[in-house]
Coordinates of C-alpha atoms in Angstrom, one line a residue:
M1 CA 73.0 153.8 88.4
E2 CA 72.2 153.7 92.1
E3 CA 72.9 150.1 93.5
E4 CA 69.2 148.4 95.0
P5 CA 70.7 149.0 99.0
P6 CA 70.1 145.6 101.3
A7 CA 67.0 144.2 101.7
T8 CA 66.7 143.9 106.0
G9 CA 64.1 142.4 108.3
L10 CA 62.3 140.2 107.1
A11 CA 63.1 140.3 103.5
A12 CA 66.1 139.5 104.2
R13 CA 65.5 136.0 105.5
D14 CA 66.3 132.9 103.3
D15 CA 63.7 130.8 104.9
L16 CA 61.3 133.7 104.2
R17 CA 62.1 133.9 100.7
S18 CA 62.1 129.7 100.7
A19 CA 58.2 129.9 101.6
L20 CA 56.7 133.2 100.9
P21 CA 55.3 131.6 97.5
F22 CA 54.3 128.7 98.5
L23 CA 52.3 131.4 100.7
P24 CA 48.8 133.3 100.6
V25 CA 50.1 136.3 101.5
V26 CA 52.1 139.4 100.7
L27 CA 55.6 140.6 102.3
R28 CA 55.0 144.6 101.4
G29 CA 57.2 147.0 103.5
G30 CA 58.5 144.7 105.2
A31 CA 56.1 143.6 107.2
L32 CA 53.8 140.8 106.1
F33 CA 49.8 141.4 104.5
W34 CA 47.1 139.2 102.9
P35 CA 46.1 141.3 100.2
P36 CA 42.9 143.8 101.0
A37 CA 40.5 141.7 98.7
A38 CA 41.1 138.8 100.5
Q39 CA 41.6 140.8 104.3
E40 CA 38.9 142.3 103.2
S41 CA 36.6 138.2 102.7
L42 CA 38.4 137.1 106.2
R43 CA 36.5 140.0 108.4
A44 CA 33.4 139.3 106.8
L45 CA 33.7 135.7 107.4
A46 CA 34.6 136.5 109.9
L47 CA 31.5 138.5 111.3
G48 CA 29.1 135.8 111.1
P49 CA 26.4 134.3 109.2
D50 CA 24.4 136.9 110.1
V51 CA 26.7 139.3 108.5
S52 CA 28.6 136.9 105.7
R53 CA 25.2 134.8 104.5
V54 CA 27.9 132.0 105.0
A55 CA 25.6 129.2 106.4
S56 CA 25.5 125.9 104.3
G57 CA 28.4 123.6 102.0
D58 CA 27.5 125.1 99.2
V59 CA 27.5 129.1 99.9
L60 CA 30.7 128.4 102.2
A61 CA 32.2 127.2 98.6
D62 CA 31.7 130.6 96.6
A63 CA 32.9 131.7 99.9
L64 CA 36.0 130.5 99.3
T65 CA 35.6 131.3 95.2
D66 CA 35.6 134.4 96.7
L67 CA 38.7 134.1 98.8
R68 CA 40.4 132.1 95.6
L69 CA 40.2 135.0 93.0
A70 CA 40.9 137.9 95.5
L71 CA 44.6 136.0 95.5
A72 CA 44.0 135.2 91.5
L73 CA 43.8 132.1 92.5
P74 CA 41.4 130.1 90.0
A75 CA 37.5 129.6 91.1
L76 CA 37.4 126.5 93.9
P77 CA 36.9 122.9 91.0
S78 CA 34.1 122.0 91.1
R79 CA 34.3 118.8 92.3
A80 CA 35.4 120.4 95.9
A81 CA 32.6 122.6 96.0
D82 CA 29.9 119.9 96.1
G83 CA 32.2 117.8 98.8
L84 CA 31.9 120.7 100.2
A85 CA 27.9 120.7 99.8
L86 CA 27.6 117.1 100.3
F87 CA 29.4 116.9 103.8
F88 CA 28.2 120.0 105.0
D89 CA 24.8 120.0 103.7
D90 CA 23.8 116.9 104.1
L91 CA 26.4 113.7 105.6
L92 CA 26.7 116.5 108.9
S93 CA 23.9 117.1 111.5
R94 CA 21.7 119.8 111.3
A95 CA 22.7 121.4 114.6
Q96 CA 26.9 120.3 114.5
A97 CA 26.4 122.1 110.6
R98 CA 24.3 125.4 112.6
G99 CA 27.6 125.5 114.6
W100 CA 30.2 125.0 112.5
F101 CA 28.5 128.1 110.6
A102 CA 27.6 129.7 113.1
E103 CA 31.5 129.3 115.6
V104 CA 34.0 127.7 113.8
V105 CA 33.8 129.0 110.3
P106 CA 34.0 133.0 111.7
N107 CA 37.1 131.4 114.4
L108 CA 38.5 130.4 111.8
A109 CA 38.2 133.4 109.6
R110 CA 39.6 135.8 112.7
L111 CA 42.6 132.6 113.3
L112 CA 43.4 134.0 109.0
L113 CA 43.2 137.2 110.2
R114 CA 46.4 136.9 112.8
L115 CA 48.5 135.5 110.1
P116 CA 50.7 137.8 109.3
A117 CA 51.1 138.3 112.8
L118 CA 51.6 134.8 113.8
L119 CA 54.8 134.2 110.5
E120 CA 55.9 137.6 111.9
D121 CA 56.2 136.5 115.0
H122 CA 57.6 133.4 114.0
Y123 CA 60.0 134.1 112.1
A124 CA 61.8 136.7 115.2
K125 CA 62.0 133.5 117.0
A126 CA 63.1 131.3 114.9
G127 CA 66.7 130.0 116.2
H128 CA 68.6 127.9 118.8
G129 CA 69.1 125.0 116.1
A130 CA 65.4 125.4 113.6
S131 CA 65.2 127.3 111.5
G132 CA 61.9 130.1 110.4
L133 CA 59.0 128.3 108.0
R134 CA 60.5 127.4 104.9
V135 CA 61.2 124.6 102.2
L136 CA 63.2 121.7 103.0
A137 CA 64.4 120.0 99.9
S138 CA 65.4 116.6 99.4
Q139 CA 68.8 116.6 100.6
D140 CA 68.6 120.2 102.6
S141 CA 68.7 118.4 105.8
G142 CA 67.4 120.8 108.9
V143 CA 64.6 121.5 111.5
V144 CA 61.4 123.9 111.5
L145 CA 59.6 124.1 115.2
L146 CA 56.7 125.6 114.6
S147 CA 53.9 127.2 117.6
Q148 CA 50.7 125.5 117.7
E149 CA 48.2 128.4 116.9
L150 CA 50.3 128.8 113.4
V151 CA 49.5 125.3 112.8
A152 CA 46.3 125.4 113.7
A153 CA 46.6 128.6 111.2
L154 CA 47.8 127.4 107.9
L155 CA 45.9 124.6 108.4
T156 CA 43.1 126.7 107.7
C157 CA 44.7 127.5 104.5
A158 CA 44.2 124.6 103.2
L159 CA 40.5 123.9 104.2
F160 CA 40.4 126.7 102.8
C161 CA 41.6 126.0 99.8
L162 CA 44.4 129.7 100.3
F163 CA 47.5 127.5 99.4
P164 CA 49.1 128.2 96.0
T165 CA 49.8 125.5 93.6
A166 CA 51.9 127.4 91.3
G167 CA 55.6 125.7 91.2
R168 CA 55.1 123.3 93.8
A169 CA 54.9 119.6 91.6
Q170 CA 58.3 121.1 90.4
A171 CA 59.8 121.8 94.0
C172 CA 58.4 118.3 94.6
L173 CA 56.2 119.6 97.3
P174 CA 52.7 117.0 98.2
T175 CA 49.7 118.7 98.1
I176 CA 48.3 120.5 100.7
N177 CA 45.5 122.4 99.9
F178 CA 42.1 120.0 100.9
D179 CA 40.2 120.6 97.9
G180 CA 41.0 116.6 97.0
L181 CA 39.5 115.5 100.1
F182 CA 36.4 117.3 99.2
T183 CA 36.5 116.3 95.3
A184 CA 36.5 112.7 96.5
L185 CA 33.9 112.5 99.1
I186 CA 31.2 112.9 95.7
H187 CA 32.3 108.5 95.8
R188 CA 30.5 108.9 98.6
S189 CA 32.5 106.2 100.4
Q190 CA 32.4 106.4 104.2
S191 CA 35.9 106.0 104.6
Q192 CA 36.1 109.0 103.4
E193 CA 33.4 110.9 105.0
Q194 CA 34.9 109.5 108.2
K195 CA 37.9 111.3 107.2
V196 CA 36.3 114.7 107.1
R197 CA 35.0 114.2 110.2
C198 CA 38.3 113.8 111.4
I199 CA 39.8 117.1 110.1
V200 CA 36.0 118.9 111.3
H201 CA 36.9 117.7 114.7
Y202 CA 40.4 119.3 115.1
F203 CA 39.1 122.5 113.9
E204 CA 36.4 122.4 116.5
R205 CA 39.0 122.3 119.4
V206 CA 41.2 124.2 118.7
T207 CA 38.3 126.9 117.3
D208 CA 37.1 126.1 121.2
S209 CA 40.8 126.4 122.9
T210 CA 43.9 127.6 121.2
P211 CA 46.8 124.8 121.2
T212 CA 49.6 126.1 123.2
G213 CA 52.8 123.8 122.2
F214 CA 54.6 123.1 119.4
V215 CA 55.8 121.1 116.6
S216 CA 59.1 120.1 115.2
F217 CA 59.7 119.5 111.3
E218 CA 62.7 117.4 110.5
R219 CA 64.4 116.3 107.1
K220 CA 66.8 113.5 108.5
V221 CA 69.6 113.1 106.2
L222 CA 72.4 110.0 105.7
P223 CA 75.0 112.2 103.0
R224 CA 75.7 110.4 100.6
R225 CA 80.0 111.2 101.1
G226 CA 80.8 111.6 104.4
L227 CA 81.0 114.9 105.9
S228 CA 82.6 115.4 109.5
D229 CA 79.5 116.6 111.5
S230 CA 77.3 113.4 109.5
I231 CA 76.7 110.0 109.4
P232 CA 78.1 109.4 106.2
Y233 CA 75.8 106.5 104.1
P234 CA 77.1 103.5 104.8
D235 CA 77.1 99.8 102.6
I236 CA 77.3 96.3 102.9
H237 CA 81.0 96.1 104.0
A238 CA 79.4 98.9 106.7
W239 CA 76.6 96.9 107.5
L240 CA 78.3 93.4 108.3
A241 CA 81.0 95.5 110.1
S242 CA 78.9 96.2 112.5
S243 CA 79.5 95.5 116.2
A244 CA 76.9 96.9 117.8
P245 CA 74.2 95.3 120.1
L246 CA 71.1 93.4 118.6
C247 CA 68.9 95.2 121.1
Q248 CA 65.1 94.3 123.4
F249 CA 62.6 93.5 120.7
R250 CA 59.4 92.7 122.1
V251 CA 56.6 90.5 120.3
F252 CA 52.8 92.1 120.2
S253 CA 49.9 90.7 118.0
S254 CA 48.0 93.3 119.2
G255 CA 47.7 96.8 119.5
F256 CA 48.5 99.9 117.5
I257 CA 51.3 102.0 117.3
E258 CA 49.8 105.3 118.1
D259 CA 49.0 103.7 121.3
E260 CA 51.9 103.1 122.2
E261 CA 52.2 104.5 126.0
Q262 CA 56.4 104.1 126.2
E263 CA 58.2 106.8 125.3
A264 CA 59.4 105.6 121.6
L265 CA 59.9 106.8 117.6
Q266 CA 56.7 105.5 116.7
V267 CA 56.9 104.3 111.9
D268 CA 54.8 106.3 110.2
F269 CA 55.3 103.6 106.8
A270 CA 55.6 106.2 104.3
N271 CA 55.1 107.7 100.9
K272 CA 58.0 109.4 99.7
Y273 CA 55.6 112.1 99.7
L274 CA 55.3 113.2 103.1
G275 CA 51.4 112.1 103.8
G276 CA 50.4 110.0 101.0
G277 CA 46.8 110.1 100.2
A278 CA 46.0 111.8 102.8
L279 CA 44.2 115.1 100.8
S280 CA 42.7 112.1 98.3
R281 CA 41.4 109.1 98.6
G282 CA 43.5 106.8 99.9
C283 CA 43.0 105.6 104.3
V284 CA 46.4 103.5 105.6
Q285 CA 48.7 103.7 107.6
E286 CA 50.1 106.7 107.4
E287 CA 47.2 108.4 106.1
I288 CA 44.8 107.4 109.2
R289 CA 48.3 109.3 110.8
F290 CA 47.1 112.2 109.4
M291 CA 43.9 112.7 110.2
I292 CA 43.6 111.6 114.0
N293 CA 46.8 113.8 114.2
P294 CA 46.3 116.7 112.0
E295 CA 48.9 119.5 112.5
L296 CA 51.1 116.5 110.9
I297 CA 49.4 117.7 107.7
V298 CA 51.3 120.7 108.2
G299 CA 55.0 119.2 106.9
M300 CA 53.9 118.6 103.3
L301 CA 53.8 122.3 103.1
F302 CA 57.4 122.1 102.6
M303 CA 58.2 119.4 103.5
A304 CA 59.6 117.7 99.6
S305 CA 60.0 114.2 98.6
M306 CA 61.9 112.0 100.0
E307 CA 65.0 110.5 98.1
D308 CA 67.1 106.8 99.3
N309 CA 68.9 108.8 101.9
E310 CA 65.9 110.2 104.1
A311 CA 63.4 110.5 106.5
I312 CA 61.5 113.4 108.4
E313 CA 60.8 113.4 112.1
I314 CA 58.2 115.0 112.9
F315 CA 58.4 115.8 116.8
G316 CA 55.4 117.5 119.7
A317 CA 52.5 116.0 116.9
E318 CA 48.9 116.1 119.6
R319 CA 46.6 113.3 118.3
F320 CA 42.7 114.7 118.9
S321 CA 40.5 111.7 117.3
Q322 CA 39.5 108.5 118.0
Y323 CA 39.0 106.1 115.8
M324 CA 38.4 102.3 114.2
G325 CA 38.7 100.4 111.5
Y326 CA 41.0 100.5 109.0
G327 CA 41.2 101.0 105.4
S328 CA 37.6 100.9 103.7
S329 CA 36.0 100.5 107.6
F330 CA 37.8 103.4 108.3
R331 CA 35.0 105.2 111.3
F332 CA 35.5 108.7 113.6
V333 CA 34.4 107.4 116.3
G334 CA 34.8 110.8 119.1
D335 CA 37.0 112.9 120.5
Y336 CA 40.3 112.1 121.9
L337 CA 42.3 113.7 124.9
D338 CA 45.8 113.7 124.3
T339 CA 48.2 113.2 127.8
K340 CA 51.5 113.1 126.6
P341 CA 53.6 115.4 128.2
F342 CA 55.9 118.3 127.0
D343 CA 59.5 118.2 126.9
S344 CA 61.3 121.9 127.3
M345 CA 60.3 123.3 124.0
G346 CA 57.0 122.7 124.4
R347 CA 56.4 119.7 122.3
R348 CA 54.4 116.8 123.8
R349 CA 57.1 113.9 124.0
T350 CA 55.5 111.8 120.8
R351 CA 57.8 111.7 118.3
I352 CA 56.4 110.5 115.2
V353 CA 58.7 109.2 112.0
A354 CA 57.9 108.9 107.8
I355 CA 59.8 106.3 106.4
D356 CA 59.0 105.5 102.8
A357 CA 59.7 101.6 101.9
L358 CA 60.4 100.3 98.9
D359 CA 57.2 99.9 96.0
C360 CA 59.0 96.8 94.2
P361 CA 58.3 93.6 93.0
A362 CA 58.7 91.0 95.6
R363 CA 61.8 89.2 94.0
L364 CA 63.4 92.2 93.6
H365 CA 63.0 92.9 98.0
Y366 CA 65.9 90.0 97.9
E367 CA 68.5 91.7 96.0
S368 CA 70.8 92.9 97.5
G369 CA 71.1 96.8 96.7
C370 CA 67.2 96.8 98.0
L371 CA 68.2 94.9 101.6
L372 CA 71.3 98.0 101.1
R373 CA 68.3 100.8 100.4
E374 CA 65.6 99.6 103.1
V375 CA 68.2 99.7 106.4
N376 CA 69.7 102.6 105.1
K377 CA 66.2 104.6 105.2
A378 CA 65.6 102.9 108.8
F379 CA 69.2 103.5 109.7
C380 CA 67.8 107.5 108.6
G381 CA 64.7 107.3 110.3
F382 CA 65.9 105.9 113.8
F383 CA 69.6 107.8 114.1
D384 CA 69.8 110.7 116.4
Q385 CA 72.6 112.8 114.8
S386 CA 73.7 114.1 118.6
K387 CA 75.5 110.6 118.6
H388 CA 77.4 110.2 114.4
Q389 CA 80.4 109.7 116.5
L390 CA 79.7 106.3 117.7
Y391 CA 77.9 105.0 115.3
V392 CA 80.9 105.8 112.8
K393 CA 83.1 103.7 115.5
L394 CA 80.3 100.8 115.5
F395 CA 80.5 100.3 111.2
Q396 CA 84.7 101.0 111.5
D397 CA 85.3 98.2 114.5
S398 CA 84.1 94.8 113.9
H399 CA 85.9 93.5 116.4
N400 CA 84.1 95.4 119.3
K401 CA 81.6 92.7 120.2
G402 CA 80.8 93.6 123.5
N403 CA 82.2 97.5 124.2
F404 CA 80.1 99.2 123.6
P405 CA 78.0 102.9 125.1
S406 CA 76.1 102.5 127.6
I407 CA 72.2 104.1 126.9
N408 CA 71.3 107.3 128.9
S409 CA 68.0 106.8 131.3
N410 CA 67.5 110.6 130.1
E411 CA 67.4 109.4 126.4
Y412 CA 65.5 105.7 126.2
I413 CA 63.9 106.8 123.4
G414 CA 63.2 103.5 121.1
V415 CA 61.1 103.0 118.1
S416 CA 58.2 101.3 117.5
T417 CA 56.6 99.5 114.5
G418 CA 54.6 96.8 112.2
N419 CA 55.1 95.3 108.7
W420 CA 56.8 98.5 107.5
G421 CA 56.1 98.4 103.6
C422 CA 54.3 95.0 103.3
G423 CA 51.1 96.2 101.8
A424 CA 50.7 97.0 98.5
F425 CA 54.2 97.8 98.1
G426 CA 55.1 93.9 98.8
G427 CA 57.6 93.5 101.2
N428 CA 57.7 90.6 104.1
P429 CA 57.3 90.8 107.2
E430 CA 59.9 88.9 107.9
I431 CA 62.4 90.6 106.3
K432 CA 61.6 94.0 107.3
S433 CA 60.8 92.9 111.0
M434 CA 64.9 92.2 110.7
I435 CA 66.3 94.9 108.8
Q436 CA 64.3 97.4 111.3
W437 CA 65.5 95.5 114.4
I438 CA 68.9 95.6 112.7
A439 CA 68.6 99.6 111.8
A440 CA 67.2 100.6 115.5
S441 CA 70.2 98.6 117.1
Q442 CA 72.8 100.6 114.7
A443 CA 71.2 103.8 116.0
L444 CA 71.4 102.5 119.4
R445 CA 67.7 102.3 119.8
P446 CA 67.0 100.7 123.6
F447 CA 64.4 98.4 122.0
V448 CA 61.8 97.2 119.1
N449 CA 58.9 97.3 120.2
Y450 CA 57.0 95.7 117.2
Y451 CA 53.3 95.4 116.3
T452 CA 52.3 92.0 113.3
F453 CA 48.7 93.1 113.6
E454 CA 48.3 88.9 113.0
D455 CA 49.7 89.2 109.8
A456 CA 49.6 85.2 110.6
S457 CA 53.6 84.3 109.1
L458 CA 55.1 86.3 112.1
E459 CA 53.5 83.8 114.1
R460 CA 57.3 82.5 114.8
L461 CA 58.4 86.1 115.3
E462 CA 58.8 85.9 119.3
E463 CA 60.3 82.9 119.0
V464 CA 63.4 83.7 116.4
I465 CA 64.3 87.1 118.5
Q466 CA 64.7 85.0 121.2
W467 CA 66.8 82.6 119.4
I468 CA 68.7 85.6 118.4
L469 CA 69.5 86.8 121.1
R470 CA 70.5 84.2 122.7
H471 CA 73.5 83.3 120.6
G472 CA 74.0 86.8 121.5
W473 CA 74.5 88.1 117.3
T474 CA 75.7 91.6 116.3
V475 CA 74.3 93.7 114.1
G476 CA 77.2 93.0 111.5
E477 CA 75.9 88.8 112.0
L478 CA 72.2 89.0 111.7
W479 CA 72.9 91.8 108.6
H480 CA 75.7 88.2 107.2
M481 CA 72.7 86.1 107.7
L482 CA 69.9 88.3 105.8
I483 CA 72.1 88.5 102.6
E484 CA 73.2 84.6 102.4
Y485 CA 69.8 83.8 103.1
S486 CA 68.8 86.8 100.6
S487 CA 71.4 84.7 98.1
Q488 CA 70.2 82.0 98.9
R489 CA 66.2 82.8 97.6
L490 CA 68.2 84.8 94.2
R491 CA 69.4 81.7 93.4
G492 CA 67.0 79.4 94.2
E493 CA 69.0 77.3 95.9
T494 CA 66.0 77.9 99.1
Y495 CA 62.1 78.5 99.2
K496 CA 61.9 78.5 102.7
G497 CA 61.2 81.9 104.4
F498 CA 63.8 83.3 106.3
F499 CA 62.7 82.3 109.9
A500 CA 61.8 79.1 108.9
W501 CA 65.4 78.8 106.9
L502 CA 68.2 80.1 110.1
L503 CA 66.6 78.2 112.9
P504 CA 68.4 75.6 113.6
S505 CA 66.0 72.1 112.9
N506 CA 66.1 73.7 109.9
R507 CA 69.6 74.4 109.3
P508 CA 72.8 72.5 108.4
N509 CA 74.5 71.5 111.5
N510 CA 77.8 73.6 110.2
E511 CA 76.5 76.7 109.8
V512 CA 74.5 77.4 112.7
H513 CA 78.3 77.3 115.2
Y514 CA 79.9 79.1 112.6
M515 CA 77.2 82.3 113.9
S516 CA 76.9 80.7 117.6
E517 CA 80.4 81.0 117.6

């Protein structure tokens, strides 16, 4: 029996083979195609409502079921169909609905008809440190760079619920189709309606004018075992030994991370599954960010859930919507024109880093293992892989205080964050603010801009920051104090908050002098 010749072209690409089971297109004869029945349905949609008869939410739901059946997927869930009808036939104004079905839906269908060509072009150009679209599984560090046009096409697949779902749970991939988003409308939640309005606005924008930039999605990993070209997972003693100086720390009682004016890593208070409840009923910090920057959602297609030593950084996602409120009070209030400049790769200079906090009883947050997990999670999000040799040196040399590398002015990229993991996950804002300061400083970030959201427990944060900076503490010294405080809390030797415990008026003189020497 003759051996089959080796695969060539697209068929030989490991990245495409990884992604293909989760895409609605097929590979045949070295090229990507829509299945014939699906292509015929898309062509009809592209000709507008006079041909497709798709001029209402309920008929759109029927058309999407036809598309799904053409892709060997089950019919659109009935409650999702009801949600589509509710939104486009009852909640949207008649004028906006007419524009949606006359212009937006046909343009989205035309975009989907170009999806195979967009993907082929994407894989042909992949390289220079970024792979083609592939599943980035747990412990698989890497970068995927996508054009905004391809992102829009993939998001249209999600809107039309065309992505295969078989195997996603086994691959630890989050939900990606929008059926859950529309199903949740049935509960008549105002915030849910407003989330959909953000998404609809995004599609109106990108069909009116196709964006031309790029977005990168990076899986960052702190390996459990040290590798020559990576940063190892630090233990408690490594943090104690760190000689890194603490960076500048600014406190803002008002304002929002997404409105950060300086170039900074903007922290997404993430779920371990990227996006959290963005495509279901969630409407807190992460979900809101995914609604106003919908390009973030594409990461949910191929980013597996995060382990304790992983983070996800997304660079270049454009913001499209203005909003107000939070949770049940969230409201879409109009268009947002993103004026962030582009880098040399065509990405907007917006860096969003997803780090998931521990969700556990409050007492466990003081366990040394939990403190270590949180500081390493934040460090994983904040580090720059190109500086790994500097990080290793700072972890190893506790006698190097004052002799540390300067920040290149071209790399003046700080951290913009807030009360990470302090809502439903039960974290302590005083502890979490210190953990993020430690992690950002160790990552050689020049500053932390911290938004307290007027949390009363952080009224003394500025006072504590200035006191620590006056004493010139290093990362290792502040980490030591966190460990000591937490051990006293666990032993029942103190019930004060960290700030009250730390400041001189509340501590024995010998302890203050010990850390001031």
